[in-house]
């Protein structure tokens, strides 16, 4: 068995460009996922608000209960039947963001519910509205507790983003496959692609760990 | 009676948790500058009654007037906006302090006036430092709650409530979570407030405090106020046999 990494060296520009696209897709869907997750997580706090709770719960159930690939194909191949033709990149970001939002919402809900009930009572007793108490008192404490599970979610999102190569988006995975289709060096190129994903996920993990340490040092967490 | 309008007036308050009735048509009233101490065995409804006074618990029936506003009328709570405005006039101190752990002591005290009265930061912080001085914690302004002792935490919590310049202060067993040697410093602050004429409702097991500071002692048992009167009467010549057996049990412990 001989390994020949020449195609990887020759194709490094394409791989670097692909990695950049992967970062773009992931960052954009991360942002969307966090916004959605925050809204849906808060919507699922109070089952007595039936409509809001019901819609949010339906969303989480559907997204968590169906494969991401099916959801991506629904957007990319399904929507055109209604004459909704979204660019591949938009479909990828929407699909990943909506998918991630369902998981982030559970992280948000769990973190908020883990904050002692007395915090809300103390804030409300001062005269704060529920929303203000949430913003000033509860969420800042909950966000710190969200960081470790969010780190896992971000890393999962980076890896899941490889699926958008199937929507013709020229991400890292897609660029790797293009090199293979010319060089037939599957093992070497996939190893290189795996290595770049590993770099991206490790870097993300490292940055999140630092963020958490800084928040702890700042006295935000006891 | 020529007395001023009561700060808190409750008529026939009823409250249940599930099938368990905690308050049975309780009525009482608190005049301005009065210190009312509520005592009684645990599970008698003291804390629930106190928590009704700022609608942390909502009675299902009865009428509750606080600072001239009907907080609850025939079991219906006032709208959210009015509730928030009313709560600004009612200070609450909890057994478990409930300080905001992500904020410094100074921010804990100034966050109320800043976010609710739109007081400029400098003014709110000056007020907060003033109040921290009053509870003897001026030097702890920059500390985080996690670094304080229980007694210090509770004094910060009192300062936090005072920062809203309330017309009445509610204390829910403020010393019950404290180590015995830290109880005194908190009671000292509360005595100071009483001397200044603050209207106070205090749920406590500190009989010495009740005897010394209370204008009126209310004894609760089984969700009812079974006896009410000046401390000399309650501690000297209790009329209700259940008051007598409760006081005997408590004093035997001391």
Short mmCIF file of C-alpha atoms in Angstrom, two decimals:
data_model
loop_
_atom_site.label_atom_id
_atom_site.label_comp_id
_atom_site.label_asym_id
_atom_site.label_seq_id
_atom_site.Cartn_x
_atom_site.Cartn_y
_atom_site.Cartn_z
CA UNK A 1 0.00 0.00 0.00
CA UNK A 2 1.41 3.32 -0.97
CA UNK A 3 -0.03 6.65 0.09
CA UNK A 4 0.32 9.55 -2.28
CA UNK A 5 -0.67 12.92 -0.86
CA UNK A 6 0.37 14.84 -3.98
CA UNK A 7 -3.26 15.56 -4.97
CA UNK A 8 -3.83 17.08 -1.53
CA UNK A 9 -0.83 19.41 -1.86
CA UNK A 10 -1.81 20.32 -5.39
CA UNK A 11 -5.38 20.97 -4.34
CA UNK A 12 -4.67 22.89 -1.13
CA UNK A 13 -6.16 26.10 -2.52
CA UNK A 14 -9.45 24.37 -3.26
CA UNK A 15 -9.45 22.71 0.18
CA UNK A 16 -8.68 26.03 1.88
CA UNK A 17 -11.46 27.69 -0.08
CA UNK A 18 -13.80 24.83 0.86
CA UNK A 19 -12.85 25.20 4.52
CA UNK A 20 -13.71 28.88 4.28
CA UNK A 21 -17.13 28.07 2.85
CA UNK A 22 -17.65 25.53 5.65
CA UNK A 23 -16.81 28.25 8.20
CA UNK A 24 -19.22 30.64 6.47
CA UNK A 25 -22.08 28.14 6.33
CA UNK A 26 -21.52 27.06 9.92
CA UNK A 27 -21.22 30.57 11.33
CA UNK A 28 -24.34 31.79 9.57
CA UNK A 29 -26.38 28.76 10.63
CA UNK A 30 -24.97 29.03 14.13
CA UNK A 31 -26.26 32.58 14.37
CA UNK A 32 -29.65 31.53 13.03
CA UNK A 33 -29.69 28.50 15.33
CA UNK A 34 -28.93 30.59 18.41
CA UNK A 35 -31.61 33.19 17.63
CA UNK A 36 -34.19 30.49 16.89
CA UNK A 37 -33.06 28.44 19.87
CA UNK A 38 -33.39 31.38 22.25
CA UNK A 39 -36.90 32.23 21.03
CA UNK A 40 -38.11 28.64 20.95
CA UNK A 41 -36.47 27.81 24.28
CA UNK A 42 -38.26 30.73 25.94
CA UNK A 43 -41.50 29.82 24.16
CA UNK A 44 -41.32 26.34 25.68
CA UNK A 45 -40.93 27.58 29.27
CA UNK A 46 -44.62 28.01 29.95
CA UNK A 47 -47.04 25.27 28.76
CA UNK A 48 -49.98 27.46 29.82
CA UNK A 49 -49.48 29.68 26.77
CA UNK A 50 -50.91 26.94 24.63
CA UNK A 51 -50.45 28.32 21.08
CA UNK A 52 -46.86 29.52 21.50
CA UNK A 53 -45.91 26.40 23.43
CA UNK A 54 -47.63 24.13 20.92
CA UNK A 55 -45.97 25.65 17.84
CA UNK A 56 -42.55 25.60 19.50
CA UNK A 57 -42.97 22.02 20.67
CA UNK A 58 -44.16 20.92 17.21
CA UNK A 59 -41.05 22.47 15.68
CA UNK A 60 -38.67 20.76 18.12
CA UNK A 61 -40.44 17.41 17.71
CA UNK A 62 -40.32 17.50 13.91
CA UNK A 63 -36.73 18.69 13.65
CA UNK A 64 -35.34 16.29 16.22
CA UNK A 65 -37.38 13.39 14.88
CA UNK A 66 -36.37 13.55 11.21
CA UNK A 67 -32.97 13.25 9.49
CA UNK A 68 -31.11 16.47 8.73
CA UNK A 69 -30.50 15.24 5.19
CA UNK A 70 -34.26 14.90 4.60
CA UNK A 71 -34.82 18.41 5.97
CA UNK A 72 -32.13 19.83 3.66
CA UNK A 73 -33.63 18.05 0.63
CA UNK A 74 -37.10 19.31 1.55
CA UNK A 75 -35.78 22.86 1.34
CA UNK A 76 -33.60 22.37 -1.73
CA UNK A 77 -35.66 19.97 -3.83
CA UNK A 78 -39.10 20.32 -2.20
CA UNK A 79 -39.67 24.07 -2.10
CA UNK A 80 -39.15 24.58 -5.88
CA UNK A 81 -42.52 22.80 -6.37
CA UNK A 82 -44.07 25.94 -4.88
CA UNK A 83 -41.84 27.99 -7.16
CA UNK A 84 -39.69 28.92 -4.18
CA UNK A 85 -36.18 28.68 -5.55
CA UNK A 86 -33.62 29.51 -2.91
CA UNK A 87 -29.91 29.63 -3.69
CA UNK A 88 -28.06 26.53 -2.45
CA UNK A 89 -26.13 28.53 0.15
CA UNK A 90 -29.36 29.95 1.61
CA UNK A 91 -30.91 26.46 1.73
CA UNK A 92 -27.85 25.11 3.51
CA UNK A 93 -27.81 27.88 6.11
CA UNK A 94 -31.58 27.71 6.63
CA UNK A 95 -31.56 23.92 6.91
CA UNK A 96 -28.63 23.75 9.33
CA UNK A 97 -29.86 26.76 11.32
CA UNK A 98 -33.38 25.39 11.73
CA UNK A 99 -31.96 22.00 12.67
CA UNK A 100 -29.52 23.44 15.18
CA UNK A 101 -32.16 25.78 16.64
CA UNK A 102 -34.17 22.82 17.88
CA UNK A 103 -31.23 21.51 19.87
CA UNK A 104 -30.15 24.96 21.07
CA UNK A 105 -33.71 25.59 22.31
CA UNK A 106 -33.47 22.60 24.62
CA UNK A 107 -30.14 23.90 25.93
CA UNK A 108 -31.67 27.35 26.49
CA UNK A 109 -34.73 25.93 28.24
CA UNK A 110 -32.67 23.65 30.45
CA UNK A 111 -30.30 26.44 31.46
CA UNK A 112 -33.11 28.87 32.27
CA UNK A 113 -34.98 26.27 34.29
CA UNK A 114 -31.83 25.44 36.22
CA UNK A 115 -31.68 28.99 37.65
CA UNK A 116 -33.09 29.06 41.18
CA UNK A 117 -36.75 30.13 41.34
CA UNK A 118 -35.82 32.68 44.01
CA UNK A 119 -33.98 34.75 41.40
CA UNK A 120 -37.16 35.40 39.44
CA UNK A 121 -39.09 36.02 42.65
CA UNK A 122 -36.52 38.55 43.86
CA UNK A 123 -36.52 40.38 40.51
CA UNK A 124 -40.31 40.42 40.29
CA UNK A 125 -40.52 41.63 43.90
CA UNK A 126 -38.46 44.70 42.98
CA UNK A 127 -41.15 45.45 40.40
CA UNK A 128 -39.54 44.09 37.24
CA UNK A 129 -41.77 42.70 34.51
CA UNK A 130 -41.24 39.07 33.54
CA UNK A 131 -39.38 40.15 30.40
CA UNK A 132 -37.10 42.57 32.18
CA UNK A 133 -36.30 40.04 34.90
CA UNK A 134 -35.49 37.53 32.17
CA UNK A 135 -33.15 39.96 30.38
CA UNK A 136 -31.34 41.49 33.34
CA UNK A 137 -31.35 38.69 35.92
CA UNK A 138 -32.10 35.24 34.52
CA UNK A 139 -30.52 35.11 31.04
CA UNK A 140 -27.08 36.47 32.03
CA UNK A 141 -26.82 33.64 34.56
CA UNK A 142 -28.31 31.06 32.22
CA UNK A 143 -25.96 31.95 29.34
CA UNK A 144 -22.93 30.88 31.38
CA UNK A 145 -24.54 27.50 32.01
CA UNK A 146 -25.32 27.17 28.31
CA UNK A 147 -21.71 27.43 27.16
CA UNK A 148 -20.53 23.82 27.68
CA UNK A 149 -23.55 22.21 25.98
CA UNK A 150 -23.54 24.92 23.29
CA UNK A 151 -19.89 24.03 22.60
CA UNK A 152 -20.95 20.46 21.87
CA UNK A 153 -23.74 21.74 19.67
CA UNK A 154 -21.40 24.04 17.69
CA UNK A 155 -19.01 21.18 17.11
CA UNK A 156 -21.84 18.91 15.96
CA UNK A 157 -22.96 21.68 13.61
CA UNK A 158 -19.52 21.99 12.00
CA UNK A 159 -19.52 18.25 11.33
CA UNK A 160 -23.14 18.17 10.14
CA UNK A 161 -22.35 20.98 7.71
CA UNK A 162 -20.60 18.39 5.49
CA UNK A 163 -24.10 17.37 4.36
CA UNK A 164 -24.60 20.68 2.53
CA UNK A 165 -22.06 19.42 -0.05
CA UNK A 166 -25.05 17.41 -1.34
CA UNK A 167 -26.82 20.72 -2.12
CA UNK A 168 -23.97 21.64 -4.50
CA UNK A 169 -22.45 24.04 -1.99
CA UNK A 170 -18.67 24.15 -2.49
CA UNK A 171 -17.74 23.46 1.10
CA UNK A 172 -14.75 21.51 2.40
CA UNK A 173 -16.38 18.13 1.78
CA UNK A 174 -17.46 19.12 -1.72
CA UNK A 175 -13.98 20.38 -2.66
CA UNK A 176 -12.45 17.16 -1.37
CA UNK A 177 -14.79 15.10 -3.53
CA UNK A 178 -13.88 17.19 -6.57
CA UNK A 179 -10.19 16.44 -6.01
CA UNK A 180 -10.97 12.73 -5.63
CA UNK A 181 -12.98 12.66 -8.84
CA UNK A 182 -9.84 13.74 -10.70
CA UNK A 183 -7.10 11.95 -8.71
CA UNK A 184 -8.92 8.81 -7.47
CA UNK A 185 -6.99 9.23 -4.20
CA UNK A 186 -9.97 8.74 -1.84
CA UNK A 187 -8.08 7.70 1.28
CA UNK A 188 -5.52 10.51 1.20
CA UNK A 189 -8.00 13.25 0.36
CA UNK A 190 -10.64 12.12 2.89
CA UNK A 191 -7.88 11.90 5.53
CA UNK A 192 -6.89 15.48 4.68
CA UNK A 193 -10.53 16.61 4.79
CA UNK A 194 -11.01 14.86 8.15
CA UNK A 195 -7.90 16.59 9.46
CA UNK A 196 -9.20 20.03 8.49
CA UNK A 197 -12.57 19.32 10.18
CA UNK A 198 -10.66 18.20 13.27
CA UNK A 199 -8.76 21.51 13.27
CA UNK A 200 -12.00 23.47 13.01
CA UNK A 201 -13.75 21.56 15.80
CA UNK A 202 -10.69 21.65 18.09
CA UNK A 203 -10.29 25.39 17.63
CA UNK A 204 -13.97 25.93 18.42
CA UNK A 205 -13.70 23.78 21.54
CA UNK A 206 -10.63 25.71 22.67
CA UNK A 207 -12.23 29.13 22.17
CA UNK A 208 -15.36 28.12 24.07
CA UNK A 209 -13.33 26.80 26.95
CA UNK A 210 -11.49 30.11 27.16
CA UNK A 211 -14.77 32.05 27.08
CA UNK A 212 -16.13 29.97 29.94
CA UNK A 213 -12.98 30.45 32.03
CA UNK A 214 -13.13 34.19 31.50
CA UNK A 215 -16.76 34.36 32.58
CA UNK A 216 -15.93 32.37 35.69
CA UNK A 217 -12.97 34.61 36.50
CA UNK A 218 -15.26 37.61 36.09
CA UNK A 219 -17.32 36.33 38.99
CA UNK A 220 -20.32 35.58 36.81
CA UNK A 221 -20.32 32.00 38.03
CA UNK A 222 -19.69 31.09 41.61
CA UNK B 1 -60.74 55.07 64.76
CA UNK B 2 -58.84 58.11 63.58
CA UNK B 3 -55.83 56.15 62.30
CA UNK B 4 -54.43 56.83 58.83
CA UNK B 5 -55.43 54.53 55.98
CA UNK B 6 -53.78 51.14 56.44
CA UNK B 7 -50.76 50.25 54.29
CA UNK B 8 -51.95 46.66 54.02
CA UNK B 9 -55.53 45.56 54.53
CA UNK B 10 -56.67 42.01 53.90
CA UNK B 11 -60.22 40.73 54.04
CA UNK B 12 -61.14 37.06 53.94
CA UNK B 13 -58.06 35.85 52.05
CA UNK B 14 -58.30 32.26 50.89
CA UNK B 15 -55.40 30.33 49.40
CA UNK B 16 -54.98 26.65 48.57
CA UNK B 17 -52.17 24.62 47.09
CA UNK B 18 -54.00 21.90 45.21
CA UNK B 19 -56.50 20.37 47.59
CA UNK B 20 -54.70 21.70 50.65
CA UNK B 21 -56.16 24.94 52.02
CA UNK B 22 -53.35 27.09 53.46
CA UNK B 23 -55.28 30.25 54.33
CA UNK B 24 -58.84 30.22 55.67
CA UNK B 25 -60.50 33.61 55.19
CA UNK B 26 -57.71 35.56 56.86
CA UNK B 27 -58.26 39.24 57.62
CA UNK B 28 -55.82 41.72 59.11
CA UNK B 29 -54.54 45.23 58.60
CA UNK B 30 -51.27 47.08 59.06
CA UNK B 31 -51.15 50.81 59.82
CA UNK B 32 -48.34 53.10 58.62
CA UNK B 33 -45.13 52.75 60.68
CA UNK B 34 -46.50 49.69 62.39
CA UNK B 35 -44.29 46.62 62.88
CA UNK B 36 -46.34 43.45 62.69
CA UNK B 37 -44.60 40.20 63.59
CA UNK B 38 -46.20 36.96 62.47
CA UNK B 39 -45.38 33.85 64.48
CA UNK B 40 -46.70 30.32 64.56
CA UNK B 41 -45.73 26.71 63.91
CA UNK B 42 -44.33 25.80 60.49
CA UNK B 43 -47.02 25.03 57.96
CA UNK B 44 -49.39 27.48 59.63
CA UNK B 45 -49.53 29.72 56.55
CA UNK B 46 -47.31 32.59 57.77
CA UNK B 47 -45.06 32.71 54.71
CA UNK B 48 -47.96 32.26 52.32
CA UNK B 49 -49.81 35.14 53.93
CA UNK B 50 -46.71 37.34 53.64
CA UNK B 51 -46.12 36.32 50.00
CA UNK B 52 -49.70 37.27 49.20
CA UNK B 53 -48.88 40.86 50.18
CA UNK B 54 -46.79 41.35 47.00
CA UNK B 55 -48.66 38.74 44.96
CA UNK B 56 -45.89 36.15 44.86
CA UNK B 57 -48.86 34.02 45.83
CA UNK B 58 -52.26 35.04 44.54
CA UNK B 59 -55.17 34.39 46.89
CA UNK B 60 -58.08 32.69 45.15
CA UNK B 61 -60.62 34.65 47.11
CA UNK B 62 -60.80 37.74 49.28
CA UNK B 63 -59.65 41.32 48.88
CA UNK B 64 -56.17 42.65 49.57
CA UNK B 65 -55.40 46.37 49.51
CA UNK B 66 -51.74 47.41 49.55
CA UNK B 67 -50.62 51.06 49.59
CA UNK B 68 -54.11 52.16 48.65
CA UNK B 69 -54.40 49.89 45.61
CA UNK B 70 -56.56 46.79 45.43
CA UNK B 71 -53.89 44.21 44.65
CA UNK B 72 -56.46 41.44 44.70
CA UNK B 73 -60.18 42.06 44.60
CA UNK B 74 -62.47 39.08 45.14
CA UNK B 75 -59.70 36.76 44.03
CA UNK B 76 -58.76 38.70 40.86
CA UNK B 77 -55.25 40.08 40.55
CA UNK B 78 -54.71 43.59 39.15
CA UNK B 79 -53.22 43.86 35.65
CA UNK B 80 -49.51 43.21 35.17
CA UNK B 81 -48.44 46.86 34.77
CA UNK B 82 -50.18 47.99 37.93
CA UNK B 83 -48.82 44.97 39.76
CA UNK B 84 -45.25 45.90 38.80
CA UNK B 85 -45.79 49.50 39.87
CA UNK B 86 -47.22 48.36 43.20
CA UNK B 87 -44.38 45.91 43.84
CA UNK B 88 -41.96 48.84 43.57
CA UNK B 89 -43.52 50.17 46.76
CA UNK B 90 -43.28 46.85 48.61
CA UNK B 91 -39.84 45.60 49.66
CA UNK B 92 -39.32 41.86 50.09
CA UNK B 93 -36.57 40.06 51.98
CA UNK B 94 -36.33 36.28 51.55
CA UNK B 95 -35.15 33.53 53.84
CA UNK B 96 -32.61 32.42 51.20
CA UNK B 97 -31.47 36.00 50.35
CA UNK B 98 -31.85 35.51 46.58
CA UNK B 99 -29.10 37.99 45.77
CA UNK B 100 -28.20 38.16 42.08
CA UNK B 101 -24.93 36.17 41.91
CA UNK B 102 -23.78 37.65 38.58
CA UNK B 103 -23.88 41.22 39.91
CA UNK B 104 -21.62 42.95 42.42
CA UNK B 105 -23.09 44.02 45.73
CA UNK B 106 -23.30 47.59 44.42
CA UNK B 107 -25.15 46.45 41.29
CA UNK B 108 -27.46 44.22 43.31
CA UNK B 109 -28.61 47.29 45.22
CA UNK B 110 -28.63 49.77 42.33
CA UNK B 111 -30.16 47.54 39.63
CA UNK B 112 -33.71 48.21 40.87
CA UNK B 113 -33.65 52.03 40.79
CA UNK B 114 -31.66 52.02 37.54
CA UNK B 115 -33.84 49.65 35.58
CA UNK B 116 -37.20 50.54 37.11
CA UNK B 117 -36.99 54.20 38.12
CA UNK B 118 -34.65 55.11 35.29
CA UNK B 119 -32.30 56.65 37.80
CA UNK B 120 -28.96 57.64 36.24
CA UNK B 121 -26.13 55.26 37.15
CA UNK B 122 -24.21 57.78 39.28
CA UNK B 123 -27.28 58.68 41.31
CA UNK B 124 -28.34 55.06 41.77
CA UNK B 125 -24.85 54.06 42.86
CA UNK B 126 -24.66 56.93 45.33
CA UNK B 127 -27.99 55.78 46.77
CA UNK B 128 -26.73 52.19 46.88
CA UNK B 129 -23.50 53.17 48.67
CA UNK B 130 -25.56 55.16 51.12
CA UNK B 131 -27.77 52.17 51.89
CA UNK B 132 -24.79 49.80 52.07
CA UNK B 133 -23.28 52.15 54.63
CA UNK B 134 -26.52 52.00 56.57
CA UNK B 135 -26.39 48.19 56.75
CA UNK B 136 -22.69 48.32 57.59
CA UNK B 137 -21.35 46.98 54.29
CA UNK B 138 -19.95 50.03 52.50
CA UNK B 139 -16.59 48.27 52.13
CA UNK B 140 -18.20 45.32 50.28
CA UNK B 141 -19.64 47.35 47.37
CA UNK B 142 -17.37 45.79 44.74
CA UNK B 143 -17.60 42.21 46.07
CA UNK B 144 -19.71 39.46 44.53
CA UNK B 145 -22.38 37.83 46.71
CA UNK B 146 -20.59 34.46 46.70
CA UNK B 147 -17.80 35.98 48.81
CA UNK B 148 -20.13 37.18 51.59
CA UNK B 149 -21.29 35.48 54.79
CA UNK B 150 -24.97 34.72 55.23
CA UNK B 151 -25.48 37.68 57.51
CA UNK B 152 -23.78 40.00 55.05
CA UNK B 153 -25.87 38.61 52.19
CA UNK B 154 -29.08 39.25 54.07
CA UNK B 155 -28.01 42.82 54.88
CA UNK B 156 -27.30 43.42 51.18
CA UNK B 157 -30.75 41.98 50.40
CA UNK B 158 -32.29 44.48 52.82
CA UNK B 159 -30.37 47.32 51.16
CA UNK B 160 -31.53 46.08 47.74
CA UNK B 161 -35.17 46.22 48.85
CA UNK B 162 -34.70 49.65 50.45
CA UNK B 163 -33.21 51.05 47.25
CA UNK B 164 -36.69 51.07 45.74
CA UNK B 165 -37.75 53.35 48.62
CA UNK B 166 -40.66 51.10 49.55
CA UNK B 167 -43.54 52.09 51.78
CA UNK B 168 -43.64 48.70 53.45
CA UNK B 169 -41.07 45.94 53.95
CA UNK B 170 -41.92 42.25 54.05
CA UNK B 171 -39.51 39.88 55.78
CA UNK B 172 -39.94 36.14 55.19
CA UNK B 173 -38.00 34.38 57.96
CA UNK B 174 -34.97 36.59 57.29
CA UNK B 175 -32.72 34.90 59.85
CA UNK B 176 -33.81 31.27 59.52
CA UNK B 177 -31.03 30.33 57.08
CA UNK B 178 -28.30 31.98 59.13
CA UNK B 179 -25.71 30.53 61.49
CA UNK B 180 -26.70 31.52 65.05
CA UNK B 181 -23.82 33.97 65.47
CA UNK B 182 -24.90 35.92 62.36
CA UNK B 183 -28.54 36.43 63.36
CA UNK B 184 -27.83 39.45 65.55
CA UNK B 185 -26.37 41.67 62.83
CA UNK B 186 -29.44 41.21 60.64
CA UNK B 187 -31.89 41.82 63.48
CA UNK B 188 -29.90 44.94 64.38
CA UNK B 189 -30.50 46.37 60.89
CA UNK B 190 -34.19 45.49 61.11
CA UNK B 191 -34.51 47.18 64.49
CA UNK B 192 -32.93 50.29 63.02
CA UNK B 193 -35.52 50.31 60.24
CA UNK B 194 -38.35 49.93 62.74
CA UNK B 195 -37.01 52.86 64.74
CA UNK B 196 -37.02 55.02 61.62
CA UNK B 197 -40.72 54.34 61.23
CA UNK B 198 -40.65 51.81 58.38
CA UNK B 199 -43.85 49.80 58.09
CA UNK B 200 -42.86 46.17 58.43
CA UNK B 201 -44.43 42.73 58.34
CA UNK B 202 -42.00 40.15 59.68
CA UNK B 203 -42.45 36.39 59.67
CA UNK B 204 -39.95 35.02 62.16
CA UNK B 205 -39.15 32.53 64.87
CA UNK B 206 -37.11 35.15 66.77
CA UNK B 207 -39.32 35.68 69.81
CA UNK B 208 -36.90 38.18 71.35
CA UNK B 209 -37.25 40.37 68.28
CA UNK B 210 -41.03 40.07 68.37
CA UNK B 211 -41.14 41.01 72.03
CA UNK B 212 -38.82 43.98 71.60
CA UNK B 213 -39.83 45.48 68.26
CA UNK B 214 -43.38 44.42 67.38
CA UNK B 215 -46.33 46.73 67.76
CA UNK B 216 -48.61 43.82 67.00
CA UNK B 217 -47.93 40.09 67.15
CA UNK B 218 -50.13 37.84 65.03
CA UNK B 219 -50.17 34.15 65.91
CA UNK B 220 -51.11 31.80 63.08
CA UNK B 221 -52.08 28.18 63.21
CA UNK B 222 -53.72 25.97 60.62
CA UNK B 223 -54.16 28.81 58.13
CA UNK B 224 -55.92 31.15 60.57
CA UNK B 225 -54.86 34.05 62.76
CA UNK B 226 -55.71 32.58 66.13
CA UNK B 227 -54.60 35.50 68.25
CA UNK B 228 -53.47 39.05 67.68
CA UNK B 229 -52.32 41.74 70.07
CA UNK B 230 -49.44 43.71 71.55
CA UNK B 231 -46.41 41.57 72.49
CA UNK B 232 -47.01 42.05 76.24
CA UNK B 233 -50.37 40.39 75.85
CA UNK B 234 -49.29 37.59 73.50
CA UNK B 235 -46.19 36.66 75.48
CA UNK B 236 -47.50 37.65 78.93
CA UNK B 237 -51.08 36.48 78.92
CA UNK B 238 -51.92 34.51 75.79
CA UNK B 239 -55.63 33.80 75.60
CA UNK B 240 -55.65 30.99 73.06
CA UNK B 241 -54.51 27.60 74.40
CA UNK B 242 -52.78 26.84 71.09
CA UNK B 243 -50.78 30.09 71.39
CA UNK B 244 -49.76 28.97 74.86
CA UNK B 245 -48.60 25.51 73.75
CA UNK B 246 -46.73 27.00 70.76
CA UNK B 247 -44.94 29.56 72.93
CA UNK B 248 -44.10 26.93 75.52
CA UNK B 249 -42.56 24.73 72.83
CA UNK B 250 -40.53 27.61 71.39
CA UNK B 251 -39.37 28.97 74.71
CA UNK B 252 -38.46 25.49 75.99
CA UNK B 253 -36.18 25.23 72.93
CA UNK B 254 -34.45 28.47 73.81
#
